[in-house]
PDB file of C-alpha atoms in Angstrom:
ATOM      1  CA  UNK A   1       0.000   0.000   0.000  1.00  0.00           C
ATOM      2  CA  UNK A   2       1.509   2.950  -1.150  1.00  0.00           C
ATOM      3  CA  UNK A   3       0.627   6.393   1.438  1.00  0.00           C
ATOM      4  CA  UNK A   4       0.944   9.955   0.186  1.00  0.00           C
ATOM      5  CA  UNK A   5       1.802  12.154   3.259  1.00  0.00           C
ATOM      6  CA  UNK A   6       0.620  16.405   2.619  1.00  0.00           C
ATOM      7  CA  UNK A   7       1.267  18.479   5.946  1.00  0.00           C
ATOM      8  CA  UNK A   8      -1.227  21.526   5.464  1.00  0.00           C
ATOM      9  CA  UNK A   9       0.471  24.673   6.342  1.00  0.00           C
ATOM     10  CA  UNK A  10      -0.124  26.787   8.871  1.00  0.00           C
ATOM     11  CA  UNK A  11      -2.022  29.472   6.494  1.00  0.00           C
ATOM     12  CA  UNK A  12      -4.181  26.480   5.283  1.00  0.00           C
ATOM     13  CA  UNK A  13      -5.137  25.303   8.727  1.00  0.00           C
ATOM     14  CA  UNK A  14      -6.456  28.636   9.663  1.00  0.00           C
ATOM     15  CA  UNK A  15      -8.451  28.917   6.604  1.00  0.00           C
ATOM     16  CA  UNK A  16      -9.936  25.437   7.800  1.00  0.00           C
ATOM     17  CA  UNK A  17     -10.478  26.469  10.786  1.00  0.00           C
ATOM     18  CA  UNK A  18     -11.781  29.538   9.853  1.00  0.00           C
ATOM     19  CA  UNK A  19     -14.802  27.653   8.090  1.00  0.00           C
ATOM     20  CA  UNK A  20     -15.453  26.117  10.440  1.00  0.00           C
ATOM     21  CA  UNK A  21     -16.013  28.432  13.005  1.00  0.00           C
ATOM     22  CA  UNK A  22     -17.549  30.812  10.470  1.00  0.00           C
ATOM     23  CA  UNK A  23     -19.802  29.253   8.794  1.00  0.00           C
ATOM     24  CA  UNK A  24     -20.908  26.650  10.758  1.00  0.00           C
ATOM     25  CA  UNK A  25     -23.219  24.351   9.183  1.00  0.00           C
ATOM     26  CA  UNK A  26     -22.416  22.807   6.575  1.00  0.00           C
ATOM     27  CA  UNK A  27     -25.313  24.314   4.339  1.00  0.00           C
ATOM     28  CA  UNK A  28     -24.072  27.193   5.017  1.00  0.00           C
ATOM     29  CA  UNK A  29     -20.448  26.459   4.346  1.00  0.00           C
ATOM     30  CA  UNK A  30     -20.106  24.871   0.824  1.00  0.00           C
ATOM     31  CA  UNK A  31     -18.744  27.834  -1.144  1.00  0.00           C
ATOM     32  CA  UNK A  32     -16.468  28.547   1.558  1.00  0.00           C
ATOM     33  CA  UNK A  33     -15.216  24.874   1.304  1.00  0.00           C
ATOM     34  CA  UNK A  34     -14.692  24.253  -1.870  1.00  0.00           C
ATOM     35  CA  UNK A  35     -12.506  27.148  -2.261  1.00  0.00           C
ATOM     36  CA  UNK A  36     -10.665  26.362   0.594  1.00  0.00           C
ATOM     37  CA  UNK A  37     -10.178  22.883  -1.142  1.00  0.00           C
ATOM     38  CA  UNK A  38      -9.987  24.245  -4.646  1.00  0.00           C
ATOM     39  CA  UNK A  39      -6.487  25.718  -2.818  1.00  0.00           C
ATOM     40  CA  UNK A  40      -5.215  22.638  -1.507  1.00  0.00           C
ATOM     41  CA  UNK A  41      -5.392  20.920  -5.121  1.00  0.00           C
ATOM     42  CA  UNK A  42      -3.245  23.475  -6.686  1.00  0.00           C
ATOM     43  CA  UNK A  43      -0.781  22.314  -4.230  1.00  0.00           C
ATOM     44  CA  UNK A  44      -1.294  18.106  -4.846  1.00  0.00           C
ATOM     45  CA  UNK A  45      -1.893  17.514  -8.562  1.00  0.00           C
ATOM     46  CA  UNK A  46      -0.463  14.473  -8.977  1.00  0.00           C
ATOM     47  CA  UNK A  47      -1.662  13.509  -6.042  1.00  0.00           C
ATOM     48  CA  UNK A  48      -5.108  14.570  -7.201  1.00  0.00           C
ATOM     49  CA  UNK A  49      -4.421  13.237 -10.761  1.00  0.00           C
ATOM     50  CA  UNK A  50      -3.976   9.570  -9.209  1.00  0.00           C
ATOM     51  CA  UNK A  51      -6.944   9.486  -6.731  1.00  0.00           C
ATOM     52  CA  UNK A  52      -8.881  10.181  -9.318  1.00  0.00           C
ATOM     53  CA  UNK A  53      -7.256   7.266 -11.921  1.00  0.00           C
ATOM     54  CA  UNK A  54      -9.145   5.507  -9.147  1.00  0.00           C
ATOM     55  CA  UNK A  55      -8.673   2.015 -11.186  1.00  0.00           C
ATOM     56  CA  UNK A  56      -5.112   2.575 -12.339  1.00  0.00           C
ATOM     57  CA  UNK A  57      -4.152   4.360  -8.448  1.00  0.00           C
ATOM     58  CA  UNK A  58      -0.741   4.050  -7.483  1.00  0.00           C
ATOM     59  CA  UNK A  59      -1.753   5.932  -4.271  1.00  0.00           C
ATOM     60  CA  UNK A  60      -3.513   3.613  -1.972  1.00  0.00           C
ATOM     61  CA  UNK A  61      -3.915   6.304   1.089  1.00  0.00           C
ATOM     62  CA  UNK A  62      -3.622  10.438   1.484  1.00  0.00           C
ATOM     63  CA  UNK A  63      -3.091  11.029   4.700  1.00  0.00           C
ATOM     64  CA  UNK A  64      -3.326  14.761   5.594  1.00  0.00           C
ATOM     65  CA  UNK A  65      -1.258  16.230   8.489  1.00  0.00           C
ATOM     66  CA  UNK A  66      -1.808  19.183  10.442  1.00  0.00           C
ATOM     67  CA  UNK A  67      -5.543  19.676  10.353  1.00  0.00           C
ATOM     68  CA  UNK A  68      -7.105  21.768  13.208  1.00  0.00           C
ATOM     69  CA  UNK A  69      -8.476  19.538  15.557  1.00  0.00           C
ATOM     70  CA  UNK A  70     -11.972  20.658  17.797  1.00  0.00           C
ATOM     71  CA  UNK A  71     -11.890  20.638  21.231  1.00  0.00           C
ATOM     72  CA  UNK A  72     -13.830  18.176  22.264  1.00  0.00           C
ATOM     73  CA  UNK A  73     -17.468  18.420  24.226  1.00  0.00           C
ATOM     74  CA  UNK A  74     -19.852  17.148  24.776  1.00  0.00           C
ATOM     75  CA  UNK A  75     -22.403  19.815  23.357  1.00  0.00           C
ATOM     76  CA  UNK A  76     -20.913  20.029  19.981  1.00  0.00           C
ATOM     77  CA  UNK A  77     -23.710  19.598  17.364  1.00  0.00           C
ATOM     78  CA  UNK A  78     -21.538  17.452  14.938  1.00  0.00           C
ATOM     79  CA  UNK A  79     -21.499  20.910  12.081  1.00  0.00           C
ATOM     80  CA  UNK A  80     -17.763  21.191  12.673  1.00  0.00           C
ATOM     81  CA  UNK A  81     -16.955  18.272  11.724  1.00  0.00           C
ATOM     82  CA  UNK A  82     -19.186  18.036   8.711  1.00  0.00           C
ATOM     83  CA  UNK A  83     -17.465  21.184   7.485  1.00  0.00           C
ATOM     84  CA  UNK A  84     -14.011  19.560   7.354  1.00  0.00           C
ATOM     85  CA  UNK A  85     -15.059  16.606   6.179  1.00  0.00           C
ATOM     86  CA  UNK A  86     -16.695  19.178   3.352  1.00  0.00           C
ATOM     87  CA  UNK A  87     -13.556  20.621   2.842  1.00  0.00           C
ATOM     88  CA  UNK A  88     -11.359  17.464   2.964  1.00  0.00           C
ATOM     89  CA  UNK A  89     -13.668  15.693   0.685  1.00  0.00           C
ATOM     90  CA  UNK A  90     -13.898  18.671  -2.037  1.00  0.00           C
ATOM     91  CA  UNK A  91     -10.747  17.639  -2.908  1.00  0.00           C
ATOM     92  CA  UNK A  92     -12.158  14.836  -4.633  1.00  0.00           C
ATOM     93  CA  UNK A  93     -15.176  15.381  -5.477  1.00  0.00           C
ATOM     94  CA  UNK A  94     -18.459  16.098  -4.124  1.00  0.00           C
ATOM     95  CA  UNK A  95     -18.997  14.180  -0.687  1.00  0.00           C
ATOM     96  CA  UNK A  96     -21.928  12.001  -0.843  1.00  0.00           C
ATOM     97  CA  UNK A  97     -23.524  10.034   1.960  1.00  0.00           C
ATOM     98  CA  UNK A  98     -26.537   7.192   1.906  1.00  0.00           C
ATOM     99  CA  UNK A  99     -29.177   8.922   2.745  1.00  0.00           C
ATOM    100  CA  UNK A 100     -30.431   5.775   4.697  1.00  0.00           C
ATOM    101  CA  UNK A 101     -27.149   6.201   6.727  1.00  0.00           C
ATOM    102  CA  UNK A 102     -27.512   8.762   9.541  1.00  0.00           C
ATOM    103  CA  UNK A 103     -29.993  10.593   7.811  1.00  0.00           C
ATOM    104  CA  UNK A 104     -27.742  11.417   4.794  1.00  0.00           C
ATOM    105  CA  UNK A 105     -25.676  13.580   6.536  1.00  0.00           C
ATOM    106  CA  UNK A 106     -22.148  14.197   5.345  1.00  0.00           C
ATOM    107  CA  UNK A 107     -20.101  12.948   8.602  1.00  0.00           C
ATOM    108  CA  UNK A 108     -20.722  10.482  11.188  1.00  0.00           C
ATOM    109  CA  UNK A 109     -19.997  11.671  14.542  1.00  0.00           C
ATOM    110  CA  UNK A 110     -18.312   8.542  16.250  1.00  0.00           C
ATOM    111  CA  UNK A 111     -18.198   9.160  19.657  1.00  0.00           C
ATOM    112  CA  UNK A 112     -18.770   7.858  23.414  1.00  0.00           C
ATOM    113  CA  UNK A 113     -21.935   8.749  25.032  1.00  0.00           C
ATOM    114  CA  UNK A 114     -22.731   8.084  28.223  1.00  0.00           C
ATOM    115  CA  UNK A 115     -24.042   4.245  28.550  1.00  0.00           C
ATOM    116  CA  UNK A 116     -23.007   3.345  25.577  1.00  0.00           C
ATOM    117  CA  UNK A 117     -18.895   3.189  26.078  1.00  0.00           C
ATOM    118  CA  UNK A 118     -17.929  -0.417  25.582  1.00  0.00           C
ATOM    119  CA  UNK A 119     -20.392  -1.142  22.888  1.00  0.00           C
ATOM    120  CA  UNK A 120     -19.324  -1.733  19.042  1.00  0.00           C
ATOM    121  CA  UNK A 121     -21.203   1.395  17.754  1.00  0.00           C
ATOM    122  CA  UNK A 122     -20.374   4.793  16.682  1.00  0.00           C
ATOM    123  CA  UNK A 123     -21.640   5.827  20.192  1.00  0.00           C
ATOM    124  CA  UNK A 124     -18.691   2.956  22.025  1.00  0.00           C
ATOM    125  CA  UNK A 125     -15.289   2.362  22.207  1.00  0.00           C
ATOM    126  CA  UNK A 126     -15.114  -1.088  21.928  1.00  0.00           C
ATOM    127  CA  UNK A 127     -12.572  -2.088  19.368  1.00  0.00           C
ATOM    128  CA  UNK A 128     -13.686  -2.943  15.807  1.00  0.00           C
ATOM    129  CA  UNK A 129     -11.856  -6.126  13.979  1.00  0.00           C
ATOM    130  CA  UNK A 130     -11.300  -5.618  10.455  1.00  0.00           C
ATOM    131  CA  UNK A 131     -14.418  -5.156   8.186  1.00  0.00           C
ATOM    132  CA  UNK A 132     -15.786  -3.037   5.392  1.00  0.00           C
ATOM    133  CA  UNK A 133     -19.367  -1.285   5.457  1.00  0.00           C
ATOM    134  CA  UNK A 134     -20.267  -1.612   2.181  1.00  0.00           C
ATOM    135  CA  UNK A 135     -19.482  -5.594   1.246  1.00  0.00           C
ATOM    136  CA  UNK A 136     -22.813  -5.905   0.595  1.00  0.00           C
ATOM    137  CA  UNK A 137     -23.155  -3.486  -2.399  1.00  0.00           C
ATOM    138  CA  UNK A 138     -22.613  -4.808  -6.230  1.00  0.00           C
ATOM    139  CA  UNK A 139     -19.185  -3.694  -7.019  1.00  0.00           C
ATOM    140  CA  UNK A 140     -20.880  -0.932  -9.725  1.00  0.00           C
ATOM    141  CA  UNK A 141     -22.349   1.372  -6.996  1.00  0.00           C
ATOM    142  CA  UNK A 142     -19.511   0.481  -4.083  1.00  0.00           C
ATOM    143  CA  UNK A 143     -17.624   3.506  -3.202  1.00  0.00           C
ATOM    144  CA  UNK A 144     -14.878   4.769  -4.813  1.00  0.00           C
ATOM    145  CA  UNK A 145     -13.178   6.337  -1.859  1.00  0.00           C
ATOM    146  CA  UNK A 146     -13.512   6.386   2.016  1.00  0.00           C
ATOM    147  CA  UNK A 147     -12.202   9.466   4.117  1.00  0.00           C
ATOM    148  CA  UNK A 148     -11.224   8.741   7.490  1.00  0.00           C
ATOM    149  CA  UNK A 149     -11.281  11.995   9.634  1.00  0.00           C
ATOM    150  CA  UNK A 150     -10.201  12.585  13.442  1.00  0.00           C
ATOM    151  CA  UNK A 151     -11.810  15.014  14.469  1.00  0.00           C
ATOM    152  CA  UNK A 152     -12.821  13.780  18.492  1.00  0.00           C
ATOM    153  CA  UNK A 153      -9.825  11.283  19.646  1.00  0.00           C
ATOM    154  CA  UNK A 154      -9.003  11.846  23.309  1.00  0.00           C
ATOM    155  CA  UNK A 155      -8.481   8.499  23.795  1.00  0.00           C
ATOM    156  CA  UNK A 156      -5.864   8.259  20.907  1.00  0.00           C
ATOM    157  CA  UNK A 157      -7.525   5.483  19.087  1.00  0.00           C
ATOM    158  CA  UNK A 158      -5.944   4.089  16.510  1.00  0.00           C
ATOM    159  CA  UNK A 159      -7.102   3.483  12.654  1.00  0.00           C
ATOM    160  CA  UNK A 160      -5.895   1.370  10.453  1.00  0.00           C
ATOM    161  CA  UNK A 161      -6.808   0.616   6.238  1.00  0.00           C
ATOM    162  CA  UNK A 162      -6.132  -1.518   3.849  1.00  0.00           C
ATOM    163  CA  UNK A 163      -6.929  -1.677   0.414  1.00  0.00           C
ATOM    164  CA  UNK A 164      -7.912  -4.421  -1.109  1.00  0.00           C
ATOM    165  CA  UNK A 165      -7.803  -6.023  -5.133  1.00  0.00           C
ATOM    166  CA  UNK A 166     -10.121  -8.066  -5.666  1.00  0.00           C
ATOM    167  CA  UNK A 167      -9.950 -10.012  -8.622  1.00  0.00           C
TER     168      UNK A 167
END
C-alpha cells in the first residue's frame, strides 16, 4: 500500500479552521469549502491526478497532516466536523452520503456517550476487527473512496486501512 503524506500549512489550517467556526453548518459552508479545497489541489496535482485514476491508483492512502483539531465536548452539534469533512472531501469530489445512513448527513460523529462506552457502535469504544461497510453493495455502486477523519480522539484510538484487489 503505497501512502501519500501532505502536511497543510499553517495558512491552510487557519483557513480550515476559519470555516469552520464561520460558517458553521455545513449548508451554510459549501462555497467557503470548496474554495478552501480548490487551494489545496493546486498544491497536490499528482496527487489529485492519481486518486482520481481511481482504477489505475498508485496511491492507496492520502493522509493529511496538520488539520485543526476541535476541542472536544460534549455539546458540539456534529457541524464542525461536517465542514471539514466538506472541505477534505472537495478535494475529490463532491462528498456524498446514503441517505439511509444517519440521515444522509455528510459525517458520522463517532463518539462515546454516556451508557453506551464499551459497545461496538459509533456511540462505544469497543474495538472494531477488520471489516468493510459496504461488502454488501454490487461492485458498480460500491464507493470509490472512504475518508477517514479525526476530528474527536481523546483516547488516541488508533485506525488502520487496507486496500484491497479483488480479482
Amino acid at each position: 500500500m503505497t501512502i501519500k503524506i501532505l502536511r497543510i500549512s499553517d495558512d491552510e489550517k487557519m483557513v480550515i479552521h476559519d470555516t469552520i467556526m464561520q460558517y458553521g453548518k455545513v449548508s451554510n459552508s459549501v462555497k467557503k469549502a470548496r474554495e478552501y479545497a480548490l487551494l489545496l489541489k493546486d498544491r497536490i496535482p499528482v496527487v489529485m491526478h492519481d486518486l482520481n485514476l481511481l482504477k489505475e491508483c498508485s496511491i492507496s492512502c492520502l493522509q493529511l497532516k496538520n488539520l485543526p483539531a476541535v476541542d472536544y465536548r460534549q455539546d458540539l452539534d456534529g457541524s464542525e466536523s461536517e465542514t471539514m469533512a466538506l472541505v477534505i472531501g472537495s478535494l475529490y469530489s463532491i462528498p456524498f452520503q446514503y441517505i439511509q445512513q444517519n440521515h444522509g448527513k455528510v459525517a458520522a460523529e463517532i463518539r462515546p456517550s454516556v451508557g453506551r462506552e464499551i459497545t461496538q457502535s459509533s456511540s462505544g469504544k469497543a474495538l472494531f476487527g477488520w471489516h468493510t461497510d459496504d461488502a454488501f453493495l454490487t461492485p458498480e455502486v460500491r464507493t470509490d473512496w472512504i475518508q477517514l477523519l479525526g476530528c474527536h480522539n481523546q483516547s488516541h484510538s488508533s485506525n488502520y486501512f487496507l486496500r484491497l484487489k479483488i480479482y
